[in-house]
Coordinates of C-alpha atoms in Angstrom, one line a residue:
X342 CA 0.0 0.0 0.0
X343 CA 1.1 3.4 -0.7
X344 CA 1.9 5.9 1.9
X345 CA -0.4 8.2 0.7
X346 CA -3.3 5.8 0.7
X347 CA -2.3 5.1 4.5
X348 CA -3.0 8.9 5.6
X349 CA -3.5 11.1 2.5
X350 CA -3.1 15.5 3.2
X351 CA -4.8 17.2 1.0
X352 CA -2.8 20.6 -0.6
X353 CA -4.2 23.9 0.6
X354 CA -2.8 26.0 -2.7
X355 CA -4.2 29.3 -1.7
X356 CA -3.4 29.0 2.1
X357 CA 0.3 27.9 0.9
X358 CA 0.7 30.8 -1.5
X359 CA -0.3 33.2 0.9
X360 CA 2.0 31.8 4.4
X361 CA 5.2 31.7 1.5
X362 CA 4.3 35.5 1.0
X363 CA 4.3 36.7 4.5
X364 CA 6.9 34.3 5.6
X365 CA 9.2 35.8 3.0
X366 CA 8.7 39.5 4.0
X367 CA 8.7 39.0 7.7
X368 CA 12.3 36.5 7.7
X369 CA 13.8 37.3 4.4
X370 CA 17.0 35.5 4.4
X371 CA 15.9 32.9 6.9
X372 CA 12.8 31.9 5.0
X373 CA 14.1 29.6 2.1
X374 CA 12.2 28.0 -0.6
X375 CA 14.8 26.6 -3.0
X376 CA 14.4 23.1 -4.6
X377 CA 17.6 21.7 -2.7
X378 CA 17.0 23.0 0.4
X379 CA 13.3 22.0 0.9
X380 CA 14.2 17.9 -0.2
X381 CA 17.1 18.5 2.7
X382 CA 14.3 19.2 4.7
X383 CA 12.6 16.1 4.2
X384 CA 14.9 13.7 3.6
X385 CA 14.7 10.1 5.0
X386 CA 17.3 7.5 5.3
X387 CA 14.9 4.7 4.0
X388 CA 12.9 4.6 1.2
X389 CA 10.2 6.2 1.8
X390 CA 9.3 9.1 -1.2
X391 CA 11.0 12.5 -0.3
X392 CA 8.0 14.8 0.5
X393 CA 9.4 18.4 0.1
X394 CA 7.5 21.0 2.4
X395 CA 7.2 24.7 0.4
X396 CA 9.4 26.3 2.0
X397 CA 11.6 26.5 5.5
X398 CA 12.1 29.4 8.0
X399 CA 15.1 29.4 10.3
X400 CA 13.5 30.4 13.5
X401 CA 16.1 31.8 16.4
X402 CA 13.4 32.4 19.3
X403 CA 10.2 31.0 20.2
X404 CA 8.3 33.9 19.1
X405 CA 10.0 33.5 15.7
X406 CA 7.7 29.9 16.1
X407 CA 4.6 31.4 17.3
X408 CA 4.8 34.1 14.3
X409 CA 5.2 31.2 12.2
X410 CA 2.9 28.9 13.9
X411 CA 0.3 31.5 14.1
X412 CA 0.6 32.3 10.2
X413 CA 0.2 28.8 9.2
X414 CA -2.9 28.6 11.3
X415 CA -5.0 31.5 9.7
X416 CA -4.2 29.9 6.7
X417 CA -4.5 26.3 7.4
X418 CA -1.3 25.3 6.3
X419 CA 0.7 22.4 8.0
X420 CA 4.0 23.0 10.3
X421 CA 6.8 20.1 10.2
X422 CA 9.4 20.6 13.0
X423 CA 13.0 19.6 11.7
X424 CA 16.2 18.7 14.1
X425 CA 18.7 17.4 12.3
X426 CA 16.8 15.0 9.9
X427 CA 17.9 11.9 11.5
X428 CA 14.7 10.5 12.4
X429 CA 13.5 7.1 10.1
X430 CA 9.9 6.6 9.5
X431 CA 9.5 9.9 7.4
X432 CA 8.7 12.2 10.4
X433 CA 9.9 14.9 8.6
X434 CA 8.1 14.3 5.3
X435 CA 5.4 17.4 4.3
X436 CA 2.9 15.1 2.6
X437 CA 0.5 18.0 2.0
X438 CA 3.1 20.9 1.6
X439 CA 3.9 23.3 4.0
X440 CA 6.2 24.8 6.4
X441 CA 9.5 23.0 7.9
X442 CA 10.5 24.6 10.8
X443 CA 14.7 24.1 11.2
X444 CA 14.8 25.0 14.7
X445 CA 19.2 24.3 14.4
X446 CA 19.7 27.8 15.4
X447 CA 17.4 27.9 18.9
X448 CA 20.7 25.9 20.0
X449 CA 21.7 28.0 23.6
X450 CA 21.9 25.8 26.6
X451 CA 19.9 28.1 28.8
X452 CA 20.7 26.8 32.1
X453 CA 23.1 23.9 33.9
X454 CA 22.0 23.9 37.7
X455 CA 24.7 21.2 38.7
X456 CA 23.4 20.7 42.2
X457 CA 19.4 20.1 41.0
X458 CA 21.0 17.3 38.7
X459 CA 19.0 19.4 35.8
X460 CA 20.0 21.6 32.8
X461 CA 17.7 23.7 30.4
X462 CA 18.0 23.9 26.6
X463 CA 16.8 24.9 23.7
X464 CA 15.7 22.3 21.0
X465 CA 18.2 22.7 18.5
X466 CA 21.2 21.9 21.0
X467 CA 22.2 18.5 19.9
X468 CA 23.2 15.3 22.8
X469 CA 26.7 16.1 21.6
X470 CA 27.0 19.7 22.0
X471 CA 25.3 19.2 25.6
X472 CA 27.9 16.9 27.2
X473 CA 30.5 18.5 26.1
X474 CA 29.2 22.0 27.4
X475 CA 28.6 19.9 30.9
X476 CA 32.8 17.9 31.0
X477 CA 33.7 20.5 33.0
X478 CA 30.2 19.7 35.8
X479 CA 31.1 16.3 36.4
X480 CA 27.8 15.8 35.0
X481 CA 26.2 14.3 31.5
X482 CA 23.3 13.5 29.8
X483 CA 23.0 9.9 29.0
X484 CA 20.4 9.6 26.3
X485 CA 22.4 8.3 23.4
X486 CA 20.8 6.9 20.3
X487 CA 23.8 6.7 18.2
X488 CA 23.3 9.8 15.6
X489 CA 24.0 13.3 17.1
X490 CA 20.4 14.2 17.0
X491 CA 19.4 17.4 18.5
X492 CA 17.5 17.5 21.9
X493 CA 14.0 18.7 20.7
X494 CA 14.0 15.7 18.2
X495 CA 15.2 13.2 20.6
X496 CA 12.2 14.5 23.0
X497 CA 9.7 14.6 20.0
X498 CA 10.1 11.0 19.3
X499 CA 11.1 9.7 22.5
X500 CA 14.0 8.2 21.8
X501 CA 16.3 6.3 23.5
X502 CA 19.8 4.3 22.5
X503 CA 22.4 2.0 24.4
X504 CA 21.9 3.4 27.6
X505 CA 18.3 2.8 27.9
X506 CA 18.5 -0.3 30.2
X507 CA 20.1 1.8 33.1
X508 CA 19.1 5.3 32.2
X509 CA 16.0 5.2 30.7
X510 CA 14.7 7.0 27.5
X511 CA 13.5 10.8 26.8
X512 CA 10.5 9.7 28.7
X513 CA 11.8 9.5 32.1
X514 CA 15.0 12.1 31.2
X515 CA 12.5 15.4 30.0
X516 CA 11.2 16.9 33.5
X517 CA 9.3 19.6 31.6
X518 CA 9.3 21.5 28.5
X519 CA 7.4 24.4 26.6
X520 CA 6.1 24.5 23.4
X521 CA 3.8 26.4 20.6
X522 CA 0.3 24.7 20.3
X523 CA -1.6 24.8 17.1
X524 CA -3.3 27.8 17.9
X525 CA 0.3 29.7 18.5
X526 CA 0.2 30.1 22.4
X527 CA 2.6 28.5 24.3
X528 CA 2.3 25.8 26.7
X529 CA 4.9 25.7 29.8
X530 CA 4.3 21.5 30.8
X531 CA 6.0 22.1 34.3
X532 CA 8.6 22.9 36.3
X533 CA 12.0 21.5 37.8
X534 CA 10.7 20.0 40.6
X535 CA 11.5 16.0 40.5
X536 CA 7.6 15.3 40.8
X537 CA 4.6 16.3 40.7
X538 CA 0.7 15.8 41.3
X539 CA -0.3 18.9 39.7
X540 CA -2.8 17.7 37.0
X541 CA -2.4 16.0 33.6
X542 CA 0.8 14.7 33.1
X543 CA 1.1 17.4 29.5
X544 CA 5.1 16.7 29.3
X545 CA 4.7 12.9 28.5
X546 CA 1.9 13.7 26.5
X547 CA 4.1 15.5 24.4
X548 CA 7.4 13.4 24.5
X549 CA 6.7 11.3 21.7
X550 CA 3.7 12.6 19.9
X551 CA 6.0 13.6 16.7
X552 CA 5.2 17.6 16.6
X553 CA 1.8 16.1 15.9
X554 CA 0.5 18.3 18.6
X555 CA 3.0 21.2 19.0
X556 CA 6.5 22.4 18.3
X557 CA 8.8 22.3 21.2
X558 CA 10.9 25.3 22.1
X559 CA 13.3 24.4 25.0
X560 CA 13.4 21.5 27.5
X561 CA 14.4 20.9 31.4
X562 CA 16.6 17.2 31.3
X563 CA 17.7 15.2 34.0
X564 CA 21.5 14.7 34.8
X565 CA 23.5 12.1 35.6
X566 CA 26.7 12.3 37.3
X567 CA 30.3 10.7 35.4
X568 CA 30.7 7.7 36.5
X569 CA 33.9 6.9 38.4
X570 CA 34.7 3.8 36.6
X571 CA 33.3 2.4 33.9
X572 CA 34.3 -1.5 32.3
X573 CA 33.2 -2.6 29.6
X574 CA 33.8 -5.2 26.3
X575 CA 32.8 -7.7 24.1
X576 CA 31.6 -11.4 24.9
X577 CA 30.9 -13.9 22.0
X578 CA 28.0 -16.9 22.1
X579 CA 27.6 -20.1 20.4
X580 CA 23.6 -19.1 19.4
X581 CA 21.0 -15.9 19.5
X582 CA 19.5 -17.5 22.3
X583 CA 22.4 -18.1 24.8
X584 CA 23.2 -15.0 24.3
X585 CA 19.2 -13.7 25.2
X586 CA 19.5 -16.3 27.7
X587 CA 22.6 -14.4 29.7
X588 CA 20.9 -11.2 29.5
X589 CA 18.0 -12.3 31.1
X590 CA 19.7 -13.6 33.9
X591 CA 22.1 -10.7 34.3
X592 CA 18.8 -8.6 34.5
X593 CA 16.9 -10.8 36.8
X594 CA 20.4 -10.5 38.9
X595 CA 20.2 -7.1 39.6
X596 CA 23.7 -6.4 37.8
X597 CA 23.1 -2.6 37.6
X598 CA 24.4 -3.0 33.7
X599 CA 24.5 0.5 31.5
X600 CA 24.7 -0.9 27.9
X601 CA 23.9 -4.0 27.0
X602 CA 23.7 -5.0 23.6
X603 CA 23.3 -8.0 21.3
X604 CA 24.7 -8.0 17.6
X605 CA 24.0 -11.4 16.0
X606 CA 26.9 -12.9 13.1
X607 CA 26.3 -11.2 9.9
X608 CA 26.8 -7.9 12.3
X609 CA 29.6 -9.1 13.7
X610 CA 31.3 -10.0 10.1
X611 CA 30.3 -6.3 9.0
X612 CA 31.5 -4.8 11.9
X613 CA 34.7 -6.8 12.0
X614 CA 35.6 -5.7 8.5
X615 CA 34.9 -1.7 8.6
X616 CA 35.8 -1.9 12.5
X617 CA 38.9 -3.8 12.2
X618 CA 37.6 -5.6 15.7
X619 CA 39.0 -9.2 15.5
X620 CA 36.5 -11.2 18.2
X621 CA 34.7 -14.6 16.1
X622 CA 31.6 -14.3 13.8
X623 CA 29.3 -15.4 16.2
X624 CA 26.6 -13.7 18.1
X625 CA 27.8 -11.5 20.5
X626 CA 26.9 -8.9 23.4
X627 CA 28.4 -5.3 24.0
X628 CA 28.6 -4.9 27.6
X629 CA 29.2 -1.5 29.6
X630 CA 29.7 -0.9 33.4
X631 CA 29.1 2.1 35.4
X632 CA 30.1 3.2 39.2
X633 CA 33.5 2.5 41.4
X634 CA 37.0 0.6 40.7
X635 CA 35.4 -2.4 42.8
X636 CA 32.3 -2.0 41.3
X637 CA 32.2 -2.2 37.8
X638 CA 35.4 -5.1 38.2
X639 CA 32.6 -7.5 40.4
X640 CA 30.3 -6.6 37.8
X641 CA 32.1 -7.5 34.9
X642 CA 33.2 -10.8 36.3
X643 CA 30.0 -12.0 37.6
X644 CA 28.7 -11.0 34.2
X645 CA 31.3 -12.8 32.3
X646 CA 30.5 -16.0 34.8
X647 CA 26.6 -16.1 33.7
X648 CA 27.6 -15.8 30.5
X649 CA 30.4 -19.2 30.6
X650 CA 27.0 -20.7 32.3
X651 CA 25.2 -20.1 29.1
X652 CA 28.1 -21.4 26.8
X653 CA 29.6 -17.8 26.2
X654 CA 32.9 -16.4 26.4
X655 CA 35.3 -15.5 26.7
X656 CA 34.0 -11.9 28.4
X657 CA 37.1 -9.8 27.1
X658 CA 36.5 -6.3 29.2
X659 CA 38.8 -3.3 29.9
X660 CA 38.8 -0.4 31.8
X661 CA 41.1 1.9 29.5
X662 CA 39.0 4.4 27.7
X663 CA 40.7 4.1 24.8
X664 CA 39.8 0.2 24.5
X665 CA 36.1 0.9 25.3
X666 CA 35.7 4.0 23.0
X667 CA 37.5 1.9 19.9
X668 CA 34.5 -1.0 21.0
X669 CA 31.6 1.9 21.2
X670 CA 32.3 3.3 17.6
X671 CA 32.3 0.0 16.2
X672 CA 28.6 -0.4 17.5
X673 CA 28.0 3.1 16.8
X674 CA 29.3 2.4 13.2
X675 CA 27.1 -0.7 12.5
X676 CA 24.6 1.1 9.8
X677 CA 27.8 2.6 7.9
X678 CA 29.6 -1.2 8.8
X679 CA 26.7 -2.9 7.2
X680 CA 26.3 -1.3 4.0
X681 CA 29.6 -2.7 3.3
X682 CA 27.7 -6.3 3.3
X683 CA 25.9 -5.0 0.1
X684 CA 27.6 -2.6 -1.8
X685 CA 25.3 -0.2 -3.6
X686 CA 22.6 -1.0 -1.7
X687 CA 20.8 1.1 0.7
X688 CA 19.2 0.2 4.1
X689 CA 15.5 -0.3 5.7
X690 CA 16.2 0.2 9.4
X691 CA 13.4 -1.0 11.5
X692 CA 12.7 -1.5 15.5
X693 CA 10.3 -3.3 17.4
X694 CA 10.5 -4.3 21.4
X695 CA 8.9 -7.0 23.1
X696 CA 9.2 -8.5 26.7
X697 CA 12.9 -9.8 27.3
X698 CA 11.9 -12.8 28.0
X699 CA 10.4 -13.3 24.7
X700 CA 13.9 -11.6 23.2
X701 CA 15.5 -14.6 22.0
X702 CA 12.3 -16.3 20.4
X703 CA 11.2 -12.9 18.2
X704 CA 15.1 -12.6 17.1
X705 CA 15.4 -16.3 16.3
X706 CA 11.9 -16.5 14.5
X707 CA 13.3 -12.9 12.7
X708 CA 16.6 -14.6 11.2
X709 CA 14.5 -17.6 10.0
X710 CA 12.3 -15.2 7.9
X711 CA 15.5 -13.4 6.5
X712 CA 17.0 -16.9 5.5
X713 CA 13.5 -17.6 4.0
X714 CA 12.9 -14.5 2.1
X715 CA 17.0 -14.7 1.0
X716 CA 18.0 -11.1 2.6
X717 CA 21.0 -9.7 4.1
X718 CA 19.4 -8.1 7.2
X719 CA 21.7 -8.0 9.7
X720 CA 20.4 -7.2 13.2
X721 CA 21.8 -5.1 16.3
X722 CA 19.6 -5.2 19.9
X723 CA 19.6 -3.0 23.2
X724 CA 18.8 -6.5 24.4
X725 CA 18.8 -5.4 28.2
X726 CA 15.2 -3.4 27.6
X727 CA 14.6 -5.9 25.0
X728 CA 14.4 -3.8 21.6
X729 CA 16.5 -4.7 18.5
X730 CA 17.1 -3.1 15.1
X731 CA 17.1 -5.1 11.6
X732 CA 18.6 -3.1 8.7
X733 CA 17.2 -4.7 5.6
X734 CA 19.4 -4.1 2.6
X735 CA 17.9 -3.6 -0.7
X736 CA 18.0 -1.7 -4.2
X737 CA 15.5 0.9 -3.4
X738 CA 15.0 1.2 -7.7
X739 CA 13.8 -1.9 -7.5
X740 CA 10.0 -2.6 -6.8
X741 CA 10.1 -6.1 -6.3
X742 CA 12.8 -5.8 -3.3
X743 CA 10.6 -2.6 -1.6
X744 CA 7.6 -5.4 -1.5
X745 CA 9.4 -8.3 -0.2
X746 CA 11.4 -5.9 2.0
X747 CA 7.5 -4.2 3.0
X748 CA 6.1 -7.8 3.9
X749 CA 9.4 -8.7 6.0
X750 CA 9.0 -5.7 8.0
X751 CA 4.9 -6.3 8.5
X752 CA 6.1 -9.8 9.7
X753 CA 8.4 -8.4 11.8
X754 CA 6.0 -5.6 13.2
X755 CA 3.1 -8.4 13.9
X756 CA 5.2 -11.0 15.3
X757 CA 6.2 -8.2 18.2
X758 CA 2.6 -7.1 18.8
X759 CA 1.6 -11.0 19.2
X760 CA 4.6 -11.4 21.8
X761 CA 2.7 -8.6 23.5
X762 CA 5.7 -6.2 22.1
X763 CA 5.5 -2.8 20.0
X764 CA 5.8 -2.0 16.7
X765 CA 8.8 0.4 17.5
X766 CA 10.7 0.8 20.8
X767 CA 12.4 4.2 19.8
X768 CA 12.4 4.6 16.0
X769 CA 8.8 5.9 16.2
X770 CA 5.2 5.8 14.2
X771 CA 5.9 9.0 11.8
X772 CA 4.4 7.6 8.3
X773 CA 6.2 4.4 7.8
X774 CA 4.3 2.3 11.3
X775 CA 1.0 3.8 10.6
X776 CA -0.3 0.8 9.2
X777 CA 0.6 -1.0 12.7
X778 CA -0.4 1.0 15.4
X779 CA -4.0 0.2 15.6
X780 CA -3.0 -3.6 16.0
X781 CA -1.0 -3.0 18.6
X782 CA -3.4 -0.3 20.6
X783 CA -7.2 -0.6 19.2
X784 CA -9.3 1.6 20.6
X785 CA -6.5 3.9 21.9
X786 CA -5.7 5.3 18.5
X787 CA -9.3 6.8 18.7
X788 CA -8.6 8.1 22.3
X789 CA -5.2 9.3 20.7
X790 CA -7.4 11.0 17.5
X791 CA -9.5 12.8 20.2
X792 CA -7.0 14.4 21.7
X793 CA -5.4 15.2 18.6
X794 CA -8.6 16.8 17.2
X795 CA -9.1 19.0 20.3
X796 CA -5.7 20.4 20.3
X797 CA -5.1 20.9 16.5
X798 CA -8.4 21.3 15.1
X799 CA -7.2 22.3 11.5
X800 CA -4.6 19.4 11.5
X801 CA -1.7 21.3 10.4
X802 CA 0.6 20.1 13.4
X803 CA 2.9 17.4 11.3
X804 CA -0.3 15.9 9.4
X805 CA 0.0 12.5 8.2
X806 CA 1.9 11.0 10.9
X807 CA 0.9 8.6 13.2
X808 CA -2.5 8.4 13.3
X809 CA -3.9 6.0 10.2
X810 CA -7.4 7.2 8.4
X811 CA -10.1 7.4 9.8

């Protein structure tokens, strides 16, 4: 089925013409509407059509977003919000026109308050640019999903990374935030106080929902202090599931693990070869320790004696930085590590999460269907919280390998949602999940359409995403 036939936006030509006008006069310079720029605006990194908005305004200042905002209201013409573009289910796509809003230049870190364990930013300040304002604090912000995505984005789809399984994800890390509604006031969701009872929770509401409901303008985030000592490296298994097996048991332990992840064979042969790592082409885990000299060394070898128990090792860790960063950008590198598996081709990445007990089943029933269907798919996993990535690769020219690559994914998707799982644990809905969501939440996609309709009546907050038709 055809994106458009999932959630189709109808063009308002009129409304368009007129927001391009205004937007022109009042930002000049920082209003753009150039062919090159606009598809940089909607890029995706699968294949999922480029849909170019009309044009895209720089903004500096929230009230640069609620001029904007405001505009596009009278008017009825849609907003997109844009980071940095590294989101992967077209959330940046402008399927009925409009107006991208590149908020890379609201990038000031408003406030560090080192004793409160909290810091206050603007959206466009990216997870890199933060911790390396905050060395100097003893302090950093542990949300890391691999690409350098800027804060807003991050909080907008809720994502999450490696550090998940000890830190959480932008749902438990965003203590409040503000942001322009559809109707161009702005919406303060509440304070730095580390709780609260004071009436709807409105920051989780909007930690996740996509710019679907409103464009967020700066954020409070929860710090974490630098760890002492942190261990870490690389343990191979004999099979998926011993490996599953040995992080269910260093869960169910209590081993206060940071990163935990699971890269089956074909990722290891990818990563071994653009890497340079030399550990076996088996499946393996990527573990990481955090906290004193004494504690992350009983960590590491109590973890390294579950995993001889399961038939793994041997656990190879260090506790020189060097060792553990070279380790880290080899897992950071596996998209760009497994292109090299199919030269020329370019790559489907797709998430789902299910219980981790059901971990090793969905990722063994998953390689069967890529042997079946005769893919290279090789597949990483933050297997502590139980979510893993497959990156399909495929000639995206080629209709015949965007069907079969379509039907692997809706396999996929199903299979989590039976194993009481999700259709995506961090990549998001945006246009490519549509199709899912209502099997995996029924009736709550009406409850979600309700509040959607209440707060953006004219549907110009990021139309197109998330919710499937009516």
């Amino acid at each position: 089925m055809a994106l458009s036939d999932l959630n189709p936006v109808e063009r308002n030509e009129e409304g368009i013409a007129a927001v391009l006008g205004i937007l022109k006069q009042r930002f000049g310079e920082r209003f753009q509407t150039g062919a090159a720029i606009r598809g940089q605006h909607a890029h995706t990194t699968t294949y999922i059509p480029t849909q170019a908005p009309d044009g895209v305004a720089f903004v500096e200042t929230a009230a640069d977003v609620q001029e904007i905002v405001r505009a596009c209201a009278t008017h009825r013409v849609p907003v997109i919000a844009f980071g940095v573009g590294s989101s992967l289910e077209g959330h940046t796509n402008a399927p009925g026109g409009g107006i991208s809003i590149d908020t890379s230049r609201m990038n000031r870190i408003l406030s560090v308050n080192p004793q409160d364990l909290d810091c206050t930013v603007e959206p466009g300040v990216t997870r890199e640019d933060l911790n390396r304002h905050l060395r100097d604090t003893g302090l950093f912000f542990p949300i890391d999903p691999g690409a350098n995505a800027s804060l807003g984005g991050m909080a907008a789809t809720r994502a999450s990374g490696t550090n998940a399984v000890r830190y959480g994800t932008m749902r438990e890390n965003v203590l409040s935030l503000t942001a322009v509604m559809a109707d161009g006031e702005t919406v303060t969701t509440g304070k730095r106080a580390k709780k609260s009872s004071a009436g709807y929770d409105l920051t989780r509401l909007l930690v996740g929902s996509e710019g679907t409901l409103g464009v967020i303008t700066s954020l409070t985030l929860r710090l974490q202090g630098i760890p002492q000592a942190i261990s870490g490296g690389v343990c191979p298994f004999p099979s998926l599931e011993a490996a599953c097996n040995t992080v269910i048991a260093t869960i169910q332990m209590g081993i206060p693990v940071a990163r935990i992840e699971l890269v089956n064979a074909l990722q290891m042969r990818a990563m071994k070869n653009y890497s340079k790592l030399d550990y076996p082409e088996s499946p393996c885990l990527f573990v990481e320790f955090h906290g004193s000299d004494a504690g992350v060394a009983e960590q590491a070898e109590t973890f390294g004696m579950i995993a001889e128990e399961n038939g793994g090792g041997p656990f190879l860790w260090t506790s020189v930085a060097e060792e553990r960063t070279k380790l880290w950008k080899a897992r950071h590198d596996a998209y760009w590590s497994s292109l090299t598996l199919r030269p020329g081709a370019k790559g489907l990445s797709t998430d789902v999460c299910v219980p981790i007990s059901r971990l090793a089943e969905c990722v063994t029933e998953t390689e069967a269907d890529i042997a079946e269907m005769g893919l290279v798919a090789p597949i990483v996993g933050h297997a502590g919280d139980g979510n893993f990535h497959v990156l399909v690769l495929m000639d995206v020219d080629n209709p015949a390998e965007i069907a079969l690559a379509e039907k692997f994914v809706a396999r996929l998707n199903m299979r989590a949602i039976a194993m009481e799982g999700t259709c995506t644990g961090e990549h998001g809905i945006g246009q490519g999940k549509v199709g899912f969501l209502r099997h995996e939440l029924g009736h709550g996609v009406e409850v979600m359409r309700t509040i959607k309709q209440a707060l953006d009546p004219l549907n110009i907050m990021n139309p197109g995403k998330i919710l499937p038709a009516a």
